[in-house]
XYZ file of C-alpha atoms in Angstrom:
627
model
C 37.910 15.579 176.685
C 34.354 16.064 174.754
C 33.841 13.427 172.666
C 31.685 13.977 169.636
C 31.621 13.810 165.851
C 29.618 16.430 163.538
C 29.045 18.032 160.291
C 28.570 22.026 159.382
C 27.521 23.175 156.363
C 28.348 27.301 155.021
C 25.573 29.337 153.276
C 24.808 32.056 151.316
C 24.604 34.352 148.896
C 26.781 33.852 145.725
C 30.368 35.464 145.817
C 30.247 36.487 149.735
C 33.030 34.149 150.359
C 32.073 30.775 150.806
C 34.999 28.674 149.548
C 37.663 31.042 150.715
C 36.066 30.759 153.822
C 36.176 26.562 154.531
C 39.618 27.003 152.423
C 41.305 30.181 155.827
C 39.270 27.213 158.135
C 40.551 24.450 157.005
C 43.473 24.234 154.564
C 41.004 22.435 151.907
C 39.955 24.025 148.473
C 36.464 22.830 148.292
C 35.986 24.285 144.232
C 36.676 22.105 141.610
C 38.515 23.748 138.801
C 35.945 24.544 136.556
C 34.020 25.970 139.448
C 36.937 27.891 140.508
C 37.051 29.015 136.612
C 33.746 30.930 137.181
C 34.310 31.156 139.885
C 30.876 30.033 141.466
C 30.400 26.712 143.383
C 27.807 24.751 141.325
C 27.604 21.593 143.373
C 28.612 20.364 147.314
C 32.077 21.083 148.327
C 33.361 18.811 151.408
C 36.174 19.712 153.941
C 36.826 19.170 157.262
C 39.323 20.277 160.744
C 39.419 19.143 164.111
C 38.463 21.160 166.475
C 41.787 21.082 168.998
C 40.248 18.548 171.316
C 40.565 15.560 168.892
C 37.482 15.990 167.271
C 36.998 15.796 163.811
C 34.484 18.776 162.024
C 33.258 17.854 158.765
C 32.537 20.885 156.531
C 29.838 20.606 153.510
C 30.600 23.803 150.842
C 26.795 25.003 149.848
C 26.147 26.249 146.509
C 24.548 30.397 146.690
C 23.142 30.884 143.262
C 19.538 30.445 143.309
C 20.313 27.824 140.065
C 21.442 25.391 142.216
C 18.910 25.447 145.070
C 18.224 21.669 144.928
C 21.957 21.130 145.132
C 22.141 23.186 148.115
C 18.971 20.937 150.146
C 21.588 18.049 149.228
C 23.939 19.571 151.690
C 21.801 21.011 154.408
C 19.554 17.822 155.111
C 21.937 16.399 157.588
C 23.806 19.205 159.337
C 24.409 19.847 163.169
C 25.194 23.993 162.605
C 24.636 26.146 159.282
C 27.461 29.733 159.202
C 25.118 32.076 157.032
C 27.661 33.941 155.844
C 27.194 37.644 154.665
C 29.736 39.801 153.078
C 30.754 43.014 155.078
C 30.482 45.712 151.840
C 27.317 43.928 150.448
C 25.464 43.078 153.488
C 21.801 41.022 152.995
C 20.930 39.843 149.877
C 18.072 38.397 148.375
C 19.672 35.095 148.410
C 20.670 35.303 151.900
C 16.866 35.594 152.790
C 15.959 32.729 150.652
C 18.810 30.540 152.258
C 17.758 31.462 155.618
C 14.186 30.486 155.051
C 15.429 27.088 153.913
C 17.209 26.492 156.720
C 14.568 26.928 158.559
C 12.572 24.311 156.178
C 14.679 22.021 156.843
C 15.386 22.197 160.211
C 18.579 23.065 160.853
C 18.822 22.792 164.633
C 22.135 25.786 165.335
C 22.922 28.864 163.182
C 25.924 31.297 162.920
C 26.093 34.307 161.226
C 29.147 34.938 159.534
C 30.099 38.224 158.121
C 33.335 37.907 155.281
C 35.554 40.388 154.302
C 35.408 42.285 157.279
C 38.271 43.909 155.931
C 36.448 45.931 153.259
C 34.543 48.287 155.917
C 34.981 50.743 158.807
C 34.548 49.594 162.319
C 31.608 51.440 162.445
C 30.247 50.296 159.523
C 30.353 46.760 160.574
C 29.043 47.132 164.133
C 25.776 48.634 162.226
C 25.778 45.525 160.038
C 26.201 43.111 162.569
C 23.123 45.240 164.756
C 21.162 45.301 161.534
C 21.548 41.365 160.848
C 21.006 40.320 164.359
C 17.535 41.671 163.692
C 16.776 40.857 160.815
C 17.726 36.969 161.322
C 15.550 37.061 164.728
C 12.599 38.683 162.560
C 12.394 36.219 160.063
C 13.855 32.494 161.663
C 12.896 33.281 165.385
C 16.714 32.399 165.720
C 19.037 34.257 168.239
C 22.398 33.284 166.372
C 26.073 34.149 167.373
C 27.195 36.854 164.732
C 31.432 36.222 163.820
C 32.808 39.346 162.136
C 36.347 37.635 159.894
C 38.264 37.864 156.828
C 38.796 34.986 155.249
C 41.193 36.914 152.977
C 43.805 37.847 155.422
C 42.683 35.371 158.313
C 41.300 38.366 160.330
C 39.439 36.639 163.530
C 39.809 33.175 162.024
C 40.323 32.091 165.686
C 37.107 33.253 167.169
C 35.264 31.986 164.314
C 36.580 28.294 165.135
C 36.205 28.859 168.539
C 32.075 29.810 168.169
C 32.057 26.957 166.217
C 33.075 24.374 168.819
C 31.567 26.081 171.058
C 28.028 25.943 169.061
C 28.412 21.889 169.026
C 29.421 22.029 172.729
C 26.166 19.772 173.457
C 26.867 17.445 170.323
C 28.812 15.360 173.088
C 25.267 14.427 175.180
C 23.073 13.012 171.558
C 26.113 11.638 170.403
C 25.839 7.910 172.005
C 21.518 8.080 171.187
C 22.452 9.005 167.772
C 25.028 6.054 166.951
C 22.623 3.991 168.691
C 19.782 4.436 166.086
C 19.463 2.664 163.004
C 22.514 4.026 160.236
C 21.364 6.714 157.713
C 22.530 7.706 155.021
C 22.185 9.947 151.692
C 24.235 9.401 148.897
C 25.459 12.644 147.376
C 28.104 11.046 145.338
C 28.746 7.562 143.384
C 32.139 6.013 141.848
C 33.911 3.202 140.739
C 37.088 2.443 142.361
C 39.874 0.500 141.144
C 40.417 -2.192 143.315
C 37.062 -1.630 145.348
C 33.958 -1.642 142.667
C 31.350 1.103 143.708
C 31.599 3.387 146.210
C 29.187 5.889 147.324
C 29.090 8.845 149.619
C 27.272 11.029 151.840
C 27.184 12.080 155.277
C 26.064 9.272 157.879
C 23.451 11.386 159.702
C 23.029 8.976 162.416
C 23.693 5.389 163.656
C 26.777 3.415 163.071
C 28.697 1.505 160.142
C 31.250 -1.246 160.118
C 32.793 -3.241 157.607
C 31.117 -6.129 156.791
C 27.474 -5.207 157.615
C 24.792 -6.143 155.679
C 22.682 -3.133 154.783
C 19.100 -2.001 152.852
C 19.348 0.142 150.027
C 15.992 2.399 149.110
C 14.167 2.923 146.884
C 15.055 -0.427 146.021
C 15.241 -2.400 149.359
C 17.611 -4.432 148.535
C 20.440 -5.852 150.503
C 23.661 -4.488 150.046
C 26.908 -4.862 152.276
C 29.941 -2.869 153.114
C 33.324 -3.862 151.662
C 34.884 -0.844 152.869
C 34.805 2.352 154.827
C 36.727 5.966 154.790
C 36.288 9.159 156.706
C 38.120 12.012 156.208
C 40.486 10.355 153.744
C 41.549 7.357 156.574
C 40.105 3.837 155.937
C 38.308 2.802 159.122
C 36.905 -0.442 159.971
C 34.024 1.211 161.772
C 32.241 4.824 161.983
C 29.536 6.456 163.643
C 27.968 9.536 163.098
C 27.875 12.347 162.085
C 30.312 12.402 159.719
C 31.343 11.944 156.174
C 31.961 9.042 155.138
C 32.682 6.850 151.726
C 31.491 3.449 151.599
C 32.599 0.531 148.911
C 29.914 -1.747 148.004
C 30.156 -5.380 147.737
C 29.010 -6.556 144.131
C 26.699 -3.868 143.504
C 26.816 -2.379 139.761
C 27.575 1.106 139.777
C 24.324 2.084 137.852
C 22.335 0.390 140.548
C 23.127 3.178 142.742
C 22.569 6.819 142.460
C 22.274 10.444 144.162
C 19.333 10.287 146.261
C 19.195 6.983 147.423
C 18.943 5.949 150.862
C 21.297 3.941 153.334
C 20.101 2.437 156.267
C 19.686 -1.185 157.820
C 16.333 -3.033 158.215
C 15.453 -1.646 161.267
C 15.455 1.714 159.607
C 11.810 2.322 158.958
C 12.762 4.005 155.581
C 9.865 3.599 152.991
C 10.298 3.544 149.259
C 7.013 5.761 148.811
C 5.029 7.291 145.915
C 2.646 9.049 147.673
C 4.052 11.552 150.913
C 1.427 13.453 153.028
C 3.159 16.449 154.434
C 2.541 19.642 157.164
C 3.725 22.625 155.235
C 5.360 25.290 156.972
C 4.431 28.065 154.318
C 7.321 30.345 153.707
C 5.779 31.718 149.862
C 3.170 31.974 148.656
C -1.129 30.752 149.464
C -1.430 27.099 149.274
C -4.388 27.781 147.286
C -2.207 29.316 144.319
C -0.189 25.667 144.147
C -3.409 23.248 143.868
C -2.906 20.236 142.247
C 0.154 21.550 140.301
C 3.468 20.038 139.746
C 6.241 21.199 141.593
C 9.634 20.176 142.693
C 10.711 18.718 145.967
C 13.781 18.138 147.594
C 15.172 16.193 150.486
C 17.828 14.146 151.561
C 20.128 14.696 148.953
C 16.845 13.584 146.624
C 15.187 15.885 144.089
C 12.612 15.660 141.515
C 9.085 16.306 140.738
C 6.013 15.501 142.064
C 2.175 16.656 141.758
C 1.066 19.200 144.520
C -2.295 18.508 146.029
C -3.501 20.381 149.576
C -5.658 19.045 151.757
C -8.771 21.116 152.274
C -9.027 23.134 155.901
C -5.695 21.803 156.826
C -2.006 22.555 156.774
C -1.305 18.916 155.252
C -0.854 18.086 151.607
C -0.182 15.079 149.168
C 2.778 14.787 146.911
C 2.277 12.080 144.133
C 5.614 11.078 143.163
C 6.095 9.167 139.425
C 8.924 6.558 140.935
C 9.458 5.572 144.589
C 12.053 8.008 147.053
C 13.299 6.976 150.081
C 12.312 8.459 153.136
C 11.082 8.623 156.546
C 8.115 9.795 158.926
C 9.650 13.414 160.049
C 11.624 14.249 157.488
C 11.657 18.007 156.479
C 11.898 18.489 152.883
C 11.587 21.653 150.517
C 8.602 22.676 148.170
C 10.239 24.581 145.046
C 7.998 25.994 142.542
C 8.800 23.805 139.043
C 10.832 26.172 136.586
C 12.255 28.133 139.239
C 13.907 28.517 142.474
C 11.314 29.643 144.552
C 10.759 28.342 147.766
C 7.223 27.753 147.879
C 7.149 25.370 151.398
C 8.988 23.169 153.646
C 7.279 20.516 155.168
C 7.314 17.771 157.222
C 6.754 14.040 156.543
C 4.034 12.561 158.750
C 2.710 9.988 156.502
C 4.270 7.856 153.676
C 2.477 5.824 151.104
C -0.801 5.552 149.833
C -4.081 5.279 151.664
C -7.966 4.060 150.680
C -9.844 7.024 149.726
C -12.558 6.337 153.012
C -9.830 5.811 155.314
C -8.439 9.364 154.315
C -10.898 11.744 156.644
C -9.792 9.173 159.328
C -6.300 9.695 158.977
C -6.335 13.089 158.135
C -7.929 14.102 161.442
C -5.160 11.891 163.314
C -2.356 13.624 161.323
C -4.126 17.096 162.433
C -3.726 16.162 166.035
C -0.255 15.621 165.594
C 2.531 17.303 167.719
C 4.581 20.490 166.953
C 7.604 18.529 167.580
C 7.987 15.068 165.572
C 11.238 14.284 166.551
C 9.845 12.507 169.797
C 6.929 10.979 168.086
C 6.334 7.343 167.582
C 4.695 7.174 164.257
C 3.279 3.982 165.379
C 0.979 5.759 167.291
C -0.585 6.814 163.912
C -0.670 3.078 162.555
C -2.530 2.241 165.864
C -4.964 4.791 165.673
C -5.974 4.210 162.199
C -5.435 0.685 162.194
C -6.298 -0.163 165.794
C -3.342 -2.530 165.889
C 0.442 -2.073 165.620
C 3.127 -4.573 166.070
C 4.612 -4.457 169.580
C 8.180 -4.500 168.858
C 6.954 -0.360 167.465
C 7.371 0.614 171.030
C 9.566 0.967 173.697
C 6.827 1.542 176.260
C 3.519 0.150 175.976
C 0.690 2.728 175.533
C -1.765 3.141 177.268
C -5.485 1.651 176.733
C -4.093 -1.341 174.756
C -4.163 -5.140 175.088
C -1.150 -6.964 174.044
C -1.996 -10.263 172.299
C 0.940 -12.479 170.986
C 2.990 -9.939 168.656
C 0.695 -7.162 168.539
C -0.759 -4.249 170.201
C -4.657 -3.371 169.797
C -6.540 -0.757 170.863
C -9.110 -1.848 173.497
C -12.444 -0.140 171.814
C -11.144 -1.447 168.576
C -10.960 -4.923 169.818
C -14.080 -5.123 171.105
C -15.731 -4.244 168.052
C -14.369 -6.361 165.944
C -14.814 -9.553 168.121
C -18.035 -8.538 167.812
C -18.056 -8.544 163.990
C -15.887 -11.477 163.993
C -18.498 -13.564 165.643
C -21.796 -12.033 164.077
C -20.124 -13.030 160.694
C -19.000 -16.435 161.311
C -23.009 -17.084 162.781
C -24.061 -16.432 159.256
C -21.397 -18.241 157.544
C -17.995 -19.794 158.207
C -15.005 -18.283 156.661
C -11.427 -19.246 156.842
C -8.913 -16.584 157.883
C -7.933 -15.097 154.939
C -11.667 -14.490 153.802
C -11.727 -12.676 157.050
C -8.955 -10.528 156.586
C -9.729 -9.666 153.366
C -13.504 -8.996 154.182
C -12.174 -6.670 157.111
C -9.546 -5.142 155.978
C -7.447 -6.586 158.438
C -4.106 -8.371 158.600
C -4.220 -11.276 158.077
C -1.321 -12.158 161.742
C -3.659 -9.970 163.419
C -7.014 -11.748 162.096
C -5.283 -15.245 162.810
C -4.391 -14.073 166.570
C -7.735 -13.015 167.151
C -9.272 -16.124 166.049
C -7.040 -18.090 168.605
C -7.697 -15.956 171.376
C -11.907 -16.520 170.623
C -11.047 -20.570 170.143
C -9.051 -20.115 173.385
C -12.409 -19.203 174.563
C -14.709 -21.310 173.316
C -16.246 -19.188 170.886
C -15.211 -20.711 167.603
C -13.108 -23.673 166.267
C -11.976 -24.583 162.796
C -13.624 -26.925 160.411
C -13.092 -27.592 156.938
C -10.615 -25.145 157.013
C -13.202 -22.801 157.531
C -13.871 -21.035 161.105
C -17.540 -21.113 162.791
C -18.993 -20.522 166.606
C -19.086 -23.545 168.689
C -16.678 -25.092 170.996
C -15.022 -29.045 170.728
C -11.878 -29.868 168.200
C -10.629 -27.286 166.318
C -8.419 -28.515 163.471
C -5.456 -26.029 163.695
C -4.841 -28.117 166.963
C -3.668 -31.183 164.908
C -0.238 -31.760 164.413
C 1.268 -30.961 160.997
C 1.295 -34.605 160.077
C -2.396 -35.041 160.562
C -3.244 -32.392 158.965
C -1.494 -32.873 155.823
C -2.959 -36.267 156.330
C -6.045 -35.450 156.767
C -6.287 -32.872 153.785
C -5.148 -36.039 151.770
C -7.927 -37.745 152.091
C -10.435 -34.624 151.481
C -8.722 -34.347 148.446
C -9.710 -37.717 147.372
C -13.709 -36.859 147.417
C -15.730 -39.901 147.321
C -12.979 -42.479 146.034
C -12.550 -42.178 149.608
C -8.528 -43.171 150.540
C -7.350 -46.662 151.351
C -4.575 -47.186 153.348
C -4.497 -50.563 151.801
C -2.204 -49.481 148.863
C 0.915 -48.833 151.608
C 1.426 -52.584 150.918
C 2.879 -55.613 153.319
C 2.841 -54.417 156.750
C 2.230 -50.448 155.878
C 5.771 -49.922 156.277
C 6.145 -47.861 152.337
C 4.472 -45.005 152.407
C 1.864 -44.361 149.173
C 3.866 -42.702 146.596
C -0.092 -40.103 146.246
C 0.996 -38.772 149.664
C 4.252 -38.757 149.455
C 4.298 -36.332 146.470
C 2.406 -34.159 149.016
C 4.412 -34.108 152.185
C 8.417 -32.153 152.468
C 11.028 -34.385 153.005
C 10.862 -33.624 156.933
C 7.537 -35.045 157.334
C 7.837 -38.144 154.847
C 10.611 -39.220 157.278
C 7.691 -39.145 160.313
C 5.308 -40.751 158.214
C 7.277 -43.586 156.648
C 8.064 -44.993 160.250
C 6.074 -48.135 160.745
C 2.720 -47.776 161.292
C 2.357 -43.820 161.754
C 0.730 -42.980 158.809
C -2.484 -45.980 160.093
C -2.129 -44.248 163.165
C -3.024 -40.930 162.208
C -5.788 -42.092 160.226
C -7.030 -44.407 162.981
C -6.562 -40.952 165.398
C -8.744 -39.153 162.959
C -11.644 -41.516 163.084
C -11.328 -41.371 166.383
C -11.574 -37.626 166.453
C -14.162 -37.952 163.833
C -12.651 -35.818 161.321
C -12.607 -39.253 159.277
C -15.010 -42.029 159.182
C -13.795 -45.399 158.391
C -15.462 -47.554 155.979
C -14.751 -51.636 155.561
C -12.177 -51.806 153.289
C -10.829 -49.802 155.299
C -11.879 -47.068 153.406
C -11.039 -43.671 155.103
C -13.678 -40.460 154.338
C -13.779 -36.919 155.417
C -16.488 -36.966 158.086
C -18.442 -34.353 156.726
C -18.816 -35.408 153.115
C -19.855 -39.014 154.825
C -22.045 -36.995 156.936
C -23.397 -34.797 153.641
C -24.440 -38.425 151.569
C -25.785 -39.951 155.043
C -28.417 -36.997 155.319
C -29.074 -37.153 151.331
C -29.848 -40.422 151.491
C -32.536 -40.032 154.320
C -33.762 -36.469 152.961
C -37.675 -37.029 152.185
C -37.744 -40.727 153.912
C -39.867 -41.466 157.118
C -38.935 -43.723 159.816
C -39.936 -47.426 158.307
C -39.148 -46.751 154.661
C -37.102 -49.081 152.514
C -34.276 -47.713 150.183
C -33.303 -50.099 147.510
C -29.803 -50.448 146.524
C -29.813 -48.533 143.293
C -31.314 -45.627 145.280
C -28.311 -45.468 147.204
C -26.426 -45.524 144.355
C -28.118 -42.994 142.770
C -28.103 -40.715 145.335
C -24.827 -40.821 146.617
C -23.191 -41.379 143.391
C -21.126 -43.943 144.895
C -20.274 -46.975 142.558
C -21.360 -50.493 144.109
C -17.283 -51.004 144.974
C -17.998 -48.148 147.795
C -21.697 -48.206 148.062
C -21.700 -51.352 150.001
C -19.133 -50.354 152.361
C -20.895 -46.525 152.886
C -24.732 -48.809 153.627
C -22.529 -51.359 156.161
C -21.230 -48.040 157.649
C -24.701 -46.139 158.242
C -26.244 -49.622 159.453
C -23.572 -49.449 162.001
C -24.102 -45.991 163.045
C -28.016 -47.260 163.544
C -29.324 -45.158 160.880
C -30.692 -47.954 158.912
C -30.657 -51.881 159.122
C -30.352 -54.463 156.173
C -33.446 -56.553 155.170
C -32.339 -59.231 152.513
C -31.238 -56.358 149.498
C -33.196 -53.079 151.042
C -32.377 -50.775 154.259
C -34.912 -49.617 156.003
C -35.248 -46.730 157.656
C -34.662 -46.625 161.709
C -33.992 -42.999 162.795
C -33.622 -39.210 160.941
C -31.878 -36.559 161.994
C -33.409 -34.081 164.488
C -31.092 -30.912 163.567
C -27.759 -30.432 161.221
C -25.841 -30.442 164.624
C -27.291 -33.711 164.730
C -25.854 -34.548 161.606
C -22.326 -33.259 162.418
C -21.853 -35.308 165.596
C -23.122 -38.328 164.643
């Protein structure tokens, strides 16, 4: 037995038999009663019949007036087959070209013409028809589609009709396991409180799998959301996949938090909340050039409202500018409808969402140009790379080619080479820490910070000051966390330099100034016996600090800094007074004396009764740094 679960939706022109149809199908009156009072279905209708083999059909009731085109793009987003249905004494109808041309917007993969009320006409008659529609259908969808001649009114053929239908989703059976595979999806068409159960939302699950239990995204909002309970077909189920209907109860999640329109789907379900949508329009009315920068109306998913119209010069691609953010996803067809009316003006398909910098536009424009006909295969992180020259790996299932992987991410070879080149010409000029960088590139700032490490893992650069700059020796992101924070500790501390002094008998407390600065994890490290003198003594050693009698401990380079003021203008021989080193270090006498005991031992100067005089200067700044 074929194993597979779908949806089908019916379309058409008003009063050709829609809901009398799904009703001789499957035993369900899809009309509410004030729609069967007018008799004109103003909203979805849902049904559904197995198929004899144990499969269960879901069936989604279109609306045919023109009025309620927007409802109708709520039902045909997510179906496996479309009946067009056409009555026998009426034949095509205005409508039944506009539905057909918005099936083809929105990609309905399998179509089945469906003439009603066979009844009312010769034999004759309706072998013309079906002739005449065969034709006509081919002429304007490029469609070859089964043609079904029934009466829904005395069950005439009711038999073959179900029988082209299963035998239309014959191949459902081979994307069924890919499709509950993929990420969940979902539309919500519907939204109610249930006693007993709190909100509850429906819509068709277009792909993927549900359970209850799972914890969930809801867009536009992206926020969490998970499933208290699950029905299908009017049978509570403990897990689903699709396609099918389905009605899902929310765990604490107000009622007027959700609404039509919004979006399903799990984190892994690369659905964006987006304002601005760049599209390819598949123009079905009229000249893109009549609808520039106008408002229109767009529908997809089961999501409709309005949003400004702006084409993209010499190309088939155009903005929309939404007011709020819609869910929705790279590929998605959607409809163009002109505002005021219910003319079709495009359908389109997604191929970018969200903004983008006005001079990266051209750039991505000309990708989005050499996309393929067929996005349904297409990674759309093959855009991201292109335009960014990175992408995360975990994008792809197989690695492109003319890439090099570093640590989480993917980067285009010629991009990579260019900007280790800029990396390195900038930080020549003047060190920067990471986030300068990736701001002053444009770059993220993971992908900044891996590049960095893989041009310290050569040499090139190391980290100083929390600043990166070329040269090769320690690098301070190679400290442990403890040293770090200690050493940051005492940079903080300027020239009251830090004294370890104030941890008290035996060093065993640790200073309540650092503790206030360290989480709880690395206090406990630090208040050991002796650690915290042992990463100071560590960073003297690795000359990040420089320890003064006292002990007093200093950031190397601010020592460094007052060591080369202090000889700035002097000659080999001179005398400095004390007050002079004073005054130019603004040290008070309390650390003065230890900073002149420190650069006597160094050999810079040597003490004659209450002067220094001058032994050696500095040759270069490098000079400086190492000493």
């Amino acid at each position: 037995m074929t194993s597979y679960r779908a949806v089908i939706g019916l379309a058409g022109h008003v009063d050709h038999g829609k809901t009398l149809l799904i009703k001789a199908l499957t035993g369900i009156t899809t009309a509410r009663a004030h729609e069967q009072a007018i008799g004109m279905t103003q909203d979805l209708g849902f049904a559904h019949f197995d198929d004899g083999q144990g499969n269960t059909i879901g069936v989604i009731d279109v609306p045919g007036h023109e009025r309620y085109i927007r409802n109708m793009v709520a039902g045909l987003w997510s179906l496996d087959l479309v009946l067009l249905v056409i009555a026998a004494d009426e034949g095509w109808m205005p409508m039944t070209g506009d539905h057909l041309r918005l099936l083809k917007a929105m990609g309905v993969p399998r179509l089945l013409v469906c003439i009603n009320k066979c009844d009312l006409v010769t034999p004759d008659e309706l072998l013309l028809l079906e002739e005449s529609l065969l034709e006509r259908v081919m002429d304007e969808s490029g469609m070859v589609p089964d043609i079904v001649s029934v009466s829904a009114k005395t069950g005439a053929n009711m038999a073959a009709l179900h029988t082209a239908i299963v035998r239309q989703l014959g191949d459902m059976a081979e994307h069924h396991a890919p499709r509950e595979q993929a990420a969940p999806r979902l539309y919500v068409d519907r939204v109610f409180t249930a006693n007993g159960t709190g909100t509850v939302l429906t819509g068709t699950l277009q792909q993927g799998s549900l359970k209850v239990g799972d914890k969930l995204r809801l867009y536009p909002a992206d926020r969490e959301v998970q499933v208290r309970s699950l029905q299908a077909y009017h049978q509570s189920v403990d897990e689903i996949g699709a396609v099918c209907r389905v009605a899902v109860g929310l765990k604490k999640v107000p009622h007027k938090e959700v609404a039509r329109g919004h979006c399903l789907t799990s984190a892994a379900g690369q659905c964006e909340a987006a304002t601005h949508l760049i599209v390819r329009l598949c123009e079905v009315g009229g000249s893109i050039r009549e609808q520039r920068n106008r408002e229109v109306e767009v529908a997809l998913g089961s999501w409709h409202g309005r949003a400004r119209f702006v084409p993209i010069k010499d190309t088939r691609l155009a903005r929309l500018i939404f007011a709020s953010p819609i869910p929705c996803f790279f590929g998605q067809p959607l409809a163009i409808i002109r505002h005021g009316s219910s003319e079709l003006l495009h359908g389109a398909r997604i191929v970018w969402c969200g903004d983008i910098h006005p001079a990266r536009r051209k750039t991505l424009h000309a990708l989005l140009g050499e996309l393929p006909d067929d996005l349904d295969r297409y990674n759309p992180a093959t855009l991201q790379l292109g335009l960014n020259g990175y992408v995360a790996a975990s994008r792809f299932d197989q690695r492109p080619e003319q890439v090099t992987p570093l640590g989480e991410w993917l980067l285009d070879n010629c991009w990579l080479a260019q900007s280790r080149d800029q990396l390195l010409a900038t930080l020549a000029s003047e060190p920067l820490s990471a986030a300068e960088l990736a701001t002053r590139f444009g770059i993220a700032l993971p992908v900044i910070q891996a590049l960095l490490q893989q041009l310290k893992s050569e040499q090139l650069i190391r980290l100083h000051h929390d600043k990166w700059q070329p040269g090769s020796g320690e690098s301070e992101d190679d400290l442990g966390e403890e040293a770090q924070l200690v050493l940051k500790v005492v940079r903080d501390q300027g020239k009251e330099g830090y004294e370890p002094g104030k941890l008290g008998p035996g060093g065993v407390e640790l200073d309540p100034f650092i503790t206030r600065k360290l989480p709880a994890a690395l206090q406990q490290g630090l208040l050991q016996k002796g650690a915290l003198q042992k990463q100071l003594r560590n960073l003297a050693r690795l000359k990040y600090l420089v320890q003064l009698d006292g002990p007093i401990y200093y950031d190397a380079a601010l020592y460094n800094q007052m060591v080369a003021a202090v000889l700035a203008g002097q000659q080999v021989g001179d005398l400095i007074d004390m007050a002079s080193f004073k005054e130019i270090t603004g040290l008070s006498r309390k650390y003065a004396i230890p900073f002149c005991l420190r650069m006597e031992m160094d050999g810079w100067v040597r003490r004659e009764e209450n002067e220094r005089r001058v032994l050696r200067l500095p040759a270069t700044q490098d000079e400086m740094e190492l000493a």
